[in-house]
PDB file of C-alpha atoms in Angstrom:
ATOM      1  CA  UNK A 179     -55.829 134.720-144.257  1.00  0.00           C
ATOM      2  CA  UNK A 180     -59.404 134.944-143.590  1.00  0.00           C
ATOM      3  CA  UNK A 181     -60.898 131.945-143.018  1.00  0.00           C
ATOM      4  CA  UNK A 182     -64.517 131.417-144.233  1.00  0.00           C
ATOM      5  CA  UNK A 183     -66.830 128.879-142.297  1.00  0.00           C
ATOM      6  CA  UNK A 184     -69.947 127.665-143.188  1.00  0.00           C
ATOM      7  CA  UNK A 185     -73.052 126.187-141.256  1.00  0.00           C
ATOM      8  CA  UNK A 186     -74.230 123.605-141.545  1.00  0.00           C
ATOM      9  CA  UNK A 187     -72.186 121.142-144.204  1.00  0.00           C
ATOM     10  CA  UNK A 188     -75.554 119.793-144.990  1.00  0.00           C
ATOM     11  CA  UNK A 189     -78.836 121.254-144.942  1.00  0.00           C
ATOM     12  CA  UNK A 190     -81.988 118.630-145.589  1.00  0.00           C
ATOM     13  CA  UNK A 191     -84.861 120.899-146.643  1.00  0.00           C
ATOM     14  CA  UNK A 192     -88.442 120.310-147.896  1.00  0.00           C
ATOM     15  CA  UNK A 193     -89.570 121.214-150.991  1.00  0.00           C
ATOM     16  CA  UNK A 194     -91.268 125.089-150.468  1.00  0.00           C
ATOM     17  CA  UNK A 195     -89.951 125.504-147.210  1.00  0.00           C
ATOM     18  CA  UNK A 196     -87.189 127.629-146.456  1.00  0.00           C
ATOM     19  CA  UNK A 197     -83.414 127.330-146.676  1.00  0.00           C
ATOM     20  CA  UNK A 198     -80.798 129.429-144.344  1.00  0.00           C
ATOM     21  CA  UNK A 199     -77.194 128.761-145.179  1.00  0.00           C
ATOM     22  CA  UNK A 200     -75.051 130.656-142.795  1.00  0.00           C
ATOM     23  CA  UNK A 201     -71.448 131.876-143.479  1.00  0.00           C
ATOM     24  CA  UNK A 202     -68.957 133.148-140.761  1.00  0.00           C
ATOM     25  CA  UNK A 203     -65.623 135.172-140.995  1.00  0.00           C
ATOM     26  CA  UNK A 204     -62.922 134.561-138.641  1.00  0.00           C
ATOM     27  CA  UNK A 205     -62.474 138.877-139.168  1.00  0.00           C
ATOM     28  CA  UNK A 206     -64.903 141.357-140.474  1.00  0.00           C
ATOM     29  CA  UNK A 207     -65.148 142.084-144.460  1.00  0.00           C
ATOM     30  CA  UNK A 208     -67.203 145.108-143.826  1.00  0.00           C
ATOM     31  CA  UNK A 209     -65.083 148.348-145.185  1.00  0.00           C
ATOM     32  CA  UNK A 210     -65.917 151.501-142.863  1.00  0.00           C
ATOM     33  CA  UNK A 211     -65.633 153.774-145.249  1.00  0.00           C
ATOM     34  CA  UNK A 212     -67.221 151.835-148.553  1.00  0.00           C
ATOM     35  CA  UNK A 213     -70.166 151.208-145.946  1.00  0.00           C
ATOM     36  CA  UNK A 214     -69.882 147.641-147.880  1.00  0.00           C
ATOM     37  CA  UNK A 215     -69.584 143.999-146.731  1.00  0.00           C
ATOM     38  CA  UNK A 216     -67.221 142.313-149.222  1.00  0.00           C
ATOM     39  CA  UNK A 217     -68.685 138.681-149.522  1.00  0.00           C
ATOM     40  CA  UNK A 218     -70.342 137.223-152.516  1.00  0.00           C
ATOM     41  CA  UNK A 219     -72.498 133.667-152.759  1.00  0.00           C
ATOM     42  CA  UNK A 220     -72.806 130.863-154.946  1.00  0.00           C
ATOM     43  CA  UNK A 221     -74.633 128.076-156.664  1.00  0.00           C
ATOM     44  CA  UNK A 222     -72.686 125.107-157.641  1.00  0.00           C
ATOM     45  CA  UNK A 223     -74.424 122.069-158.905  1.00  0.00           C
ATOM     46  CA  UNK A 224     -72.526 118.972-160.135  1.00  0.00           C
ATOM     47  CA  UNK A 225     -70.727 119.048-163.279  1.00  0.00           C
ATOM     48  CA  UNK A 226     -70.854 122.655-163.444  1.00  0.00           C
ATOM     49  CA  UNK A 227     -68.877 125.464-162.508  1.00  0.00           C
ATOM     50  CA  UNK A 228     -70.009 127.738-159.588  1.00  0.00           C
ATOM     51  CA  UNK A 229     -72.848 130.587-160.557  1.00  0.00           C
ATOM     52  CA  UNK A 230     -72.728 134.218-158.558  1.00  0.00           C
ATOM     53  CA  UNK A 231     -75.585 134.884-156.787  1.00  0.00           C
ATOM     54  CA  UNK A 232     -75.387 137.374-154.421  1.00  0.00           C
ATOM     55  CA  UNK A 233     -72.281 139.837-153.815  1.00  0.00           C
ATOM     56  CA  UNK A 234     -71.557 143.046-151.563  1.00  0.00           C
ATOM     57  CA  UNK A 235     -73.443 140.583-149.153  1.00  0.00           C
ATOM     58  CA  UNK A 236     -77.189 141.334-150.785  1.00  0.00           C
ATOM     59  CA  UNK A 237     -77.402 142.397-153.981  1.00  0.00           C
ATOM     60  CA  UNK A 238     -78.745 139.813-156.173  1.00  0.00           C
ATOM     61  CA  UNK A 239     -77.291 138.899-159.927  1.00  0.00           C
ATOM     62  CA  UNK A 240     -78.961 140.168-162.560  1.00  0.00           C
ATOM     63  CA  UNK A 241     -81.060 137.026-163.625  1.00  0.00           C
ATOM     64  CA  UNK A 242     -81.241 135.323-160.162  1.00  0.00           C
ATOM     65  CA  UNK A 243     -84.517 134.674-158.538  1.00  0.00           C
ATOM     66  CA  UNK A 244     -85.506 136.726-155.915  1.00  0.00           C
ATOM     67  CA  UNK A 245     -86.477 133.617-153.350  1.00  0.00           C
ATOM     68  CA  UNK A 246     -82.658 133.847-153.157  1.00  0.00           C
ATOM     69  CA  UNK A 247     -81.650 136.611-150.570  1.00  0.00           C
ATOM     70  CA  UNK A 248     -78.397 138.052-148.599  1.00  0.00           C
ATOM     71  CA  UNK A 249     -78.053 139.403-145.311  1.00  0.00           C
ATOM     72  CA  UNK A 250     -75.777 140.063-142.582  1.00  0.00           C
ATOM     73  CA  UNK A 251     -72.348 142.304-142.242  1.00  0.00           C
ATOM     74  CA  UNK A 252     -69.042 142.139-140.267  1.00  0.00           C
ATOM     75  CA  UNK A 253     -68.620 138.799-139.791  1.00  0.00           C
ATOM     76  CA  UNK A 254     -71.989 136.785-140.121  1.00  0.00           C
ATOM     77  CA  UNK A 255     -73.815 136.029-143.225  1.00  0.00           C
ATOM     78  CA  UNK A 256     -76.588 134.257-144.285  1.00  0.00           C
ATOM     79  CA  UNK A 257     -78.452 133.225-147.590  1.00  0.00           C
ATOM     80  CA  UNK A 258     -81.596 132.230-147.664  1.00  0.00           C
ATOM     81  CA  UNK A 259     -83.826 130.445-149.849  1.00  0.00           C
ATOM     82  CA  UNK A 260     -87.389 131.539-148.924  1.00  0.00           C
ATOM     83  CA  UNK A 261     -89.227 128.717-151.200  1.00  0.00           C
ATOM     84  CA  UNK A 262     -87.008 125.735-152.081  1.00  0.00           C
ATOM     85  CA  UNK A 263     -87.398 124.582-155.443  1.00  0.00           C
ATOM     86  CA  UNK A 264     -86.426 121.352-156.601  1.00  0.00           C
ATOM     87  CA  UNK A 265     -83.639 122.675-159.334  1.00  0.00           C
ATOM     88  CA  UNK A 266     -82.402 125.091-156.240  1.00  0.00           C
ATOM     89  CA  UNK A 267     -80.498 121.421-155.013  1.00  0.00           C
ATOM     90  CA  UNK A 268     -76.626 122.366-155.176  1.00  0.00           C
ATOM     91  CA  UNK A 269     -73.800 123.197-152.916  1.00  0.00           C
ATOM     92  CA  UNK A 270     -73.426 127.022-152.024  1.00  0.00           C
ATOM     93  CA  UNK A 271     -70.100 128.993-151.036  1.00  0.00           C
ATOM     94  CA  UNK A 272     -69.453 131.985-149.395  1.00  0.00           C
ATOM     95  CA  UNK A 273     -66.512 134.077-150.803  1.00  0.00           C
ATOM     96  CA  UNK A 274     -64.927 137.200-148.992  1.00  0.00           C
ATOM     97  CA  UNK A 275     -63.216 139.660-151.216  1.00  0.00           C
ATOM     98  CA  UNK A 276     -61.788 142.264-148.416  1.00  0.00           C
ATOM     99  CA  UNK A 277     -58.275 141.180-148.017  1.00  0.00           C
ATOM    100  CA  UNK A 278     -56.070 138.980-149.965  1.00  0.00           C
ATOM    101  CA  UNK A 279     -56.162 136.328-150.634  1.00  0.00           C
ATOM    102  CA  UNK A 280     -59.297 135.978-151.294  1.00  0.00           C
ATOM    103  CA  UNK A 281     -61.001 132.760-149.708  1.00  0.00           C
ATOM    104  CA  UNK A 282     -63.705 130.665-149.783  1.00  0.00           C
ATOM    105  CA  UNK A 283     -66.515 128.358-147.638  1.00  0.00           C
ATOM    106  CA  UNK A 284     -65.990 125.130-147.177  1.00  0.00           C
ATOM    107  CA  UNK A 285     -69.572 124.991-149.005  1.00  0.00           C
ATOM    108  CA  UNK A 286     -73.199 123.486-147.833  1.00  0.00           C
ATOM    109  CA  UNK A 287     -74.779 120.588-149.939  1.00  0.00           C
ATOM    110  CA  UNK A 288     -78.515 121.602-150.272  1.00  0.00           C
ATOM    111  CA  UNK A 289     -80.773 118.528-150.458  1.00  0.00           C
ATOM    112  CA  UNK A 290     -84.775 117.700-150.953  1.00  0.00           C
ATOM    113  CA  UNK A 291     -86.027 116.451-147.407  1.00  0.00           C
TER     114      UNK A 291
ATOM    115  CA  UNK B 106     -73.833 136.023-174.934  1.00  0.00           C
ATOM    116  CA  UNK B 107     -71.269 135.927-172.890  1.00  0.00           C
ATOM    117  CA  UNK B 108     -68.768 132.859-172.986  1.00  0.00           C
ATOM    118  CA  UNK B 109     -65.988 131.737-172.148  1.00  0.00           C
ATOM    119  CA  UNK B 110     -64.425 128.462-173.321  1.00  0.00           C
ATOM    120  CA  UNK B 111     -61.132 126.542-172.074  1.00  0.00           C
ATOM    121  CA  UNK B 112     -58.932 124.228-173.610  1.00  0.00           C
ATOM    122  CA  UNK B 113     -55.928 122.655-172.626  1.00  0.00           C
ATOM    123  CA  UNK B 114     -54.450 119.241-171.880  1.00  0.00           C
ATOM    124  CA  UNK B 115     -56.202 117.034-168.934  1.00  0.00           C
ATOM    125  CA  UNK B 116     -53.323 115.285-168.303  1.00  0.00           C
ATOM    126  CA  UNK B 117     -49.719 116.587-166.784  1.00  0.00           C
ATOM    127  CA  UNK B 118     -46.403 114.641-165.741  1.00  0.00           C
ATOM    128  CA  UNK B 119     -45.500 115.732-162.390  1.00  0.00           C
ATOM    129  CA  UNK B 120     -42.837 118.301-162.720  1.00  0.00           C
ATOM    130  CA  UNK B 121     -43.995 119.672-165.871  1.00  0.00           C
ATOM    131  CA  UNK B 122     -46.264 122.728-166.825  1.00  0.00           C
ATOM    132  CA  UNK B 123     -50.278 122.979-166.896  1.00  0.00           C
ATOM    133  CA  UNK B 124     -51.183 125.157-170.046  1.00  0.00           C
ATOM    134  CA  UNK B 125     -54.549 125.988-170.376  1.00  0.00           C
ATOM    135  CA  UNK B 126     -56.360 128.667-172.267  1.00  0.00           C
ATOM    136  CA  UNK B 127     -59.687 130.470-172.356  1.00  0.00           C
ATOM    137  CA  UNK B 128     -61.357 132.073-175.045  1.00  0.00           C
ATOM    138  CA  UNK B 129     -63.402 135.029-174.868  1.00  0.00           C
ATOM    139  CA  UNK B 130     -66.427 135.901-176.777  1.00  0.00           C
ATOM    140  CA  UNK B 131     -69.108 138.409-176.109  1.00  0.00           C
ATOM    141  CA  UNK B 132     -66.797 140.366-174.231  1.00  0.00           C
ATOM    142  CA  UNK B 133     -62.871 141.462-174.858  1.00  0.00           C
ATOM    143  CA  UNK B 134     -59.771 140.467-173.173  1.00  0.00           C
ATOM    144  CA  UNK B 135     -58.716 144.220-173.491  1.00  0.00           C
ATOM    145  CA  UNK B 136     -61.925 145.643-171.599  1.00  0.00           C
ATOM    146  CA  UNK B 137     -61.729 148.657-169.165  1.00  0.00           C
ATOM    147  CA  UNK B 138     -64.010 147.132-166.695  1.00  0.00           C
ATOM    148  CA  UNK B 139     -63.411 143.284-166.532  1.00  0.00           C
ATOM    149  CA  UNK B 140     -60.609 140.955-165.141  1.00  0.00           C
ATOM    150  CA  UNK B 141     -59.809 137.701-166.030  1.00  0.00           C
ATOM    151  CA  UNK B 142     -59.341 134.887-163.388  1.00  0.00           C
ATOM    152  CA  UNK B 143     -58.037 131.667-163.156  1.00  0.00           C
ATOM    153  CA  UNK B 144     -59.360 129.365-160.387  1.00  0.00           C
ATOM    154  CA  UNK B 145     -58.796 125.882-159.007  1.00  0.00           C
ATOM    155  CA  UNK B 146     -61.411 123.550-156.821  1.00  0.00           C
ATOM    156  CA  UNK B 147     -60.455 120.142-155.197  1.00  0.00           C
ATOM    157  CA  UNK B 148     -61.494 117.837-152.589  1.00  0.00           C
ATOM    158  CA  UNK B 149     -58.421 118.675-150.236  1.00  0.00           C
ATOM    159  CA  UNK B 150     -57.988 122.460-151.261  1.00  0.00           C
ATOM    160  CA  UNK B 151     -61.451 123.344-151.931  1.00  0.00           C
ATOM    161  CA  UNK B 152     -61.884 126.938-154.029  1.00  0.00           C
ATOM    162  CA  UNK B 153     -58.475 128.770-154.387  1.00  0.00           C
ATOM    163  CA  UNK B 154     -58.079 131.381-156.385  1.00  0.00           C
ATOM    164  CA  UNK B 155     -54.791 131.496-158.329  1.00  0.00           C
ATOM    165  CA  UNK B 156     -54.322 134.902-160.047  1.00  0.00           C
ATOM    166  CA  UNK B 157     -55.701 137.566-162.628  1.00  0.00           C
ATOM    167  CA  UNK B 158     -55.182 139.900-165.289  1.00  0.00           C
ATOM    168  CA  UNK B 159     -56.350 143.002-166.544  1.00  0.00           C
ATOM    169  CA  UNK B 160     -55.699 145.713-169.552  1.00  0.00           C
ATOM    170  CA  UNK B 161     -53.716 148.787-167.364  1.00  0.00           C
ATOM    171  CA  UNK B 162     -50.809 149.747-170.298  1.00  0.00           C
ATOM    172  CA  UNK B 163     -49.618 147.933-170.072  1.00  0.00           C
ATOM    173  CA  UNK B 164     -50.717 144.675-168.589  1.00  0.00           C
ATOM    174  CA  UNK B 165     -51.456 143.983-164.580  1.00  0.00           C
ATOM    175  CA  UNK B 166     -50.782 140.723-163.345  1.00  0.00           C
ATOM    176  CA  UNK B 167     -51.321 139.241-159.667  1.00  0.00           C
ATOM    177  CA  UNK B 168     -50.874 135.880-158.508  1.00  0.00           C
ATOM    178  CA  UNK B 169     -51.327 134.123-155.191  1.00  0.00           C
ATOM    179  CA  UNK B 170     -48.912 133.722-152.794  1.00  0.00           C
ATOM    180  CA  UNK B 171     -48.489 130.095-152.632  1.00  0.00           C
ATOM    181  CA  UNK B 172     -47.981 129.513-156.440  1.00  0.00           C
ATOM    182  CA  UNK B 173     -46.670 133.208-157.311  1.00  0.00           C
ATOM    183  CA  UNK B 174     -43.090 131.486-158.243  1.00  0.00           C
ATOM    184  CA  UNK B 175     -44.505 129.035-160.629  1.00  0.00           C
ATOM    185  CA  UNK B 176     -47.297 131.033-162.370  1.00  0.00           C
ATOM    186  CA  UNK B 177     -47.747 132.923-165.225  1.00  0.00           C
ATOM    187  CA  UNK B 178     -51.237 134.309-166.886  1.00  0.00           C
ATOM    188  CA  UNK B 179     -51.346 135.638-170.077  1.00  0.00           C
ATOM    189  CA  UNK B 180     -53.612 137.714-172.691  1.00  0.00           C
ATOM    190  CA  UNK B 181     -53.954 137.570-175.931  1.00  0.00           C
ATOM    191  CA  UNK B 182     -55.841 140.419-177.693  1.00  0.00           C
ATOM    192  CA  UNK B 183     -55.314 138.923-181.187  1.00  0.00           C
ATOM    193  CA  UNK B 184     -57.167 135.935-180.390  1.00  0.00           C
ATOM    194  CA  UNK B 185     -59.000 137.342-177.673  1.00  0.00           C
ATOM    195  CA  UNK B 186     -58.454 135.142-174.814  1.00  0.00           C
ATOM    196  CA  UNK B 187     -55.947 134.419-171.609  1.00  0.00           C
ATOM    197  CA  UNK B 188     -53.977 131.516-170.506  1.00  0.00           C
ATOM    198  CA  UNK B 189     -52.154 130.323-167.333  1.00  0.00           C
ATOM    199  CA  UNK B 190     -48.996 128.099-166.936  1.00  0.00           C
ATOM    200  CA  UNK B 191     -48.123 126.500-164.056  1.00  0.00           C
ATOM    201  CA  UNK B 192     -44.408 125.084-163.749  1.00  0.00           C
ATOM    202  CA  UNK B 193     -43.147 122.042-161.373  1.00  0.00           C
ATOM    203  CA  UNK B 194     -46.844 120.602-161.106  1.00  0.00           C
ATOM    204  CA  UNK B 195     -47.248 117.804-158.462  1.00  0.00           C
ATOM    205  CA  UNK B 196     -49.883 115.651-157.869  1.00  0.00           C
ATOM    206  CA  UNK B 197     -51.595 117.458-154.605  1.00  0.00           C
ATOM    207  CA  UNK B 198     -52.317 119.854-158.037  1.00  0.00           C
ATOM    208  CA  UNK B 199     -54.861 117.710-159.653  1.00  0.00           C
ATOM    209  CA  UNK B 200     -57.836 119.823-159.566  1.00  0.00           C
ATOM    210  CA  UNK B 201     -60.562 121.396-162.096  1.00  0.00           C
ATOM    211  CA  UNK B 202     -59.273 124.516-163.380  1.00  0.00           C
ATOM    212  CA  UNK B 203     -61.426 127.523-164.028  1.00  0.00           C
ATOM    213  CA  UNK B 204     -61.466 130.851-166.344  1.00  0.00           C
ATOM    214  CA  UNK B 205     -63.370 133.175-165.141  1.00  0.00           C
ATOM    215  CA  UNK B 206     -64.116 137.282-165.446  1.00  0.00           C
ATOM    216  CA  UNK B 207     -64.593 139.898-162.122  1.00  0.00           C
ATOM    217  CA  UNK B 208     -65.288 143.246-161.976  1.00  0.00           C
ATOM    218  CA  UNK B 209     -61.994 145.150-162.427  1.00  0.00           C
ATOM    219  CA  UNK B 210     -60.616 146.712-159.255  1.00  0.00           C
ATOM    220  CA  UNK B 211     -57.954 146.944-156.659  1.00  0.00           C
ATOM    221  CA  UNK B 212     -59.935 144.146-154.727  1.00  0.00           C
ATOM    222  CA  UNK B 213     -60.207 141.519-156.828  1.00  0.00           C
ATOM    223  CA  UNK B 214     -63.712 141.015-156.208  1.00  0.00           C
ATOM    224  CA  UNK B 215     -66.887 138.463-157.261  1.00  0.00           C
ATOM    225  CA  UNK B 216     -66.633 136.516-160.249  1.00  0.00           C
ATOM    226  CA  UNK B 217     -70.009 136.569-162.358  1.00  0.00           C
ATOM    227  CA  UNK B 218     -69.037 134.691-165.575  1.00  0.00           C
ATOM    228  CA  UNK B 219     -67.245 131.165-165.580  1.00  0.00           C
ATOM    229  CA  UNK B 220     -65.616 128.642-167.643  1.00  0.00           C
ATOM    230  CA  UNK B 221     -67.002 125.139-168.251  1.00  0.00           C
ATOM    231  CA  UNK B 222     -63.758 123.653-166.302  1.00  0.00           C
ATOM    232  CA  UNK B 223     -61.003 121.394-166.780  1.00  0.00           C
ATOM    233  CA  UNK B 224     -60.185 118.363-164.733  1.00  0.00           C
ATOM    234  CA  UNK B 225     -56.018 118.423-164.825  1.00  0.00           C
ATOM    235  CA  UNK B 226     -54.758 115.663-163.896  1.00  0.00           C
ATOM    236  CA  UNK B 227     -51.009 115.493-162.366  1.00  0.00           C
ATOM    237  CA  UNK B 228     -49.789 111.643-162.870  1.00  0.00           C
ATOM    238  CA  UNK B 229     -47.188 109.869-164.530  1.00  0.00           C
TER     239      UNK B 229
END
């Protein structure tokens, strides 16, 4: 299985500054010959169920704000949060998609500084 | 709008079966582009995705390994929705149970619609 960790568990972050959540594969989910990094993000705040933000690494949701971004490929990820806004406080998971089963972060609680 | 809404018991005897189902609307269970998920979260397991289903003629089914003897998801294109049993329940299975919809493929890819959960209980 590919195990999905995430950096750090807890991230204190003023409001308007910026947020990086980092996400690490213990193998790559980049397929050669899709050119494509199989990993998807996302929002979960409490009570609620989890919200997509990001898959194929960086391509945003239709509907998400764009201070939410993707990067990375092979087996480092990161999502940032260029401005944090005060409803942006949640945990976020990683998710890879490239081999079955599919797995999941260990998730990152997001706080207000 | 897109929706999808569970129902089901919150409570299970060990050693009996979950039953939950969720109901589509806005979308349809028979689609050519959509599959439909069920998903657990917990303290101790975190996310784990348990298996899907999609319209092929006739149905496609996949499960997870670790439950694959115990599970079975259903559709229902009369009532539009799916459902998922899970026999011989034990406690370490007390989790909140999602529905939820991916784009149809041979990965089984991101999931961008959810249920509102259930919190199952396994308890005597």
């Amino acid at each position: 299985d590919i195990v999905m960790t995430q950096s750090p568990d807890s991230l204190p972050v003023s409001l308007g500054e910026r947020a990086t959540i980092n996400c690490k594969s213990s193998q790559s989910v980049l397929s050669s010959s899709r050119n494509k990094n199989f990993l998807g993000w996302y929002q979960q705040k409490p009570g609620q169920p989890p919200k997509l933000l990001i898959y194929w690494a960086s391509t945003r949701e239709s509907g998400v704000p764009d201070r939410f971004s993707g990067s990375g490929s092979g087996t480092d990820f990161t999502l940032t949060i260029s401005s944090l806004q005060a409803e942006d406080v949640a945990v976020y998971y990683c998710q890879q998609y490239y081999s079955r089963p599919i797995t999941f972060g260990q998730g990152t609680r997001l706080e207000i500084k | 709008q897109v929706q999808l809404q569970q129902s089901g018991p919150g409570l299970v005897k060990p050693s009996q079966t979950l039953s939950l189902t969720c109901a589509i609307s806005g979308d349809n269970v028979s689609s050519n582009s959509a599959a439909w998920n069920w998903i657990r979260q917990s303290p101790s397991r975190g996310l784990e995705w348990l298996g899907r289903t999609y319209y092929r003629s006739p149905w496609f089914n996949e499960y997870t390994a670790s439950v694959k003897s115990r599970i079975t998801i259903n559709a229902d294109t009369s009532k539009n929705q799916f459902s998922l049993q899970l026999t011989s329940v034990t406690p370490d299975e007390t989790a909140v149970y999602y529905c939820a919809r991916s784009v149809r493929g041979f990965t089984i890819n991101w999931f961008d619609l959810w249920g509102q959960g259930t919190l199952v209980t396994v308890s005597s």
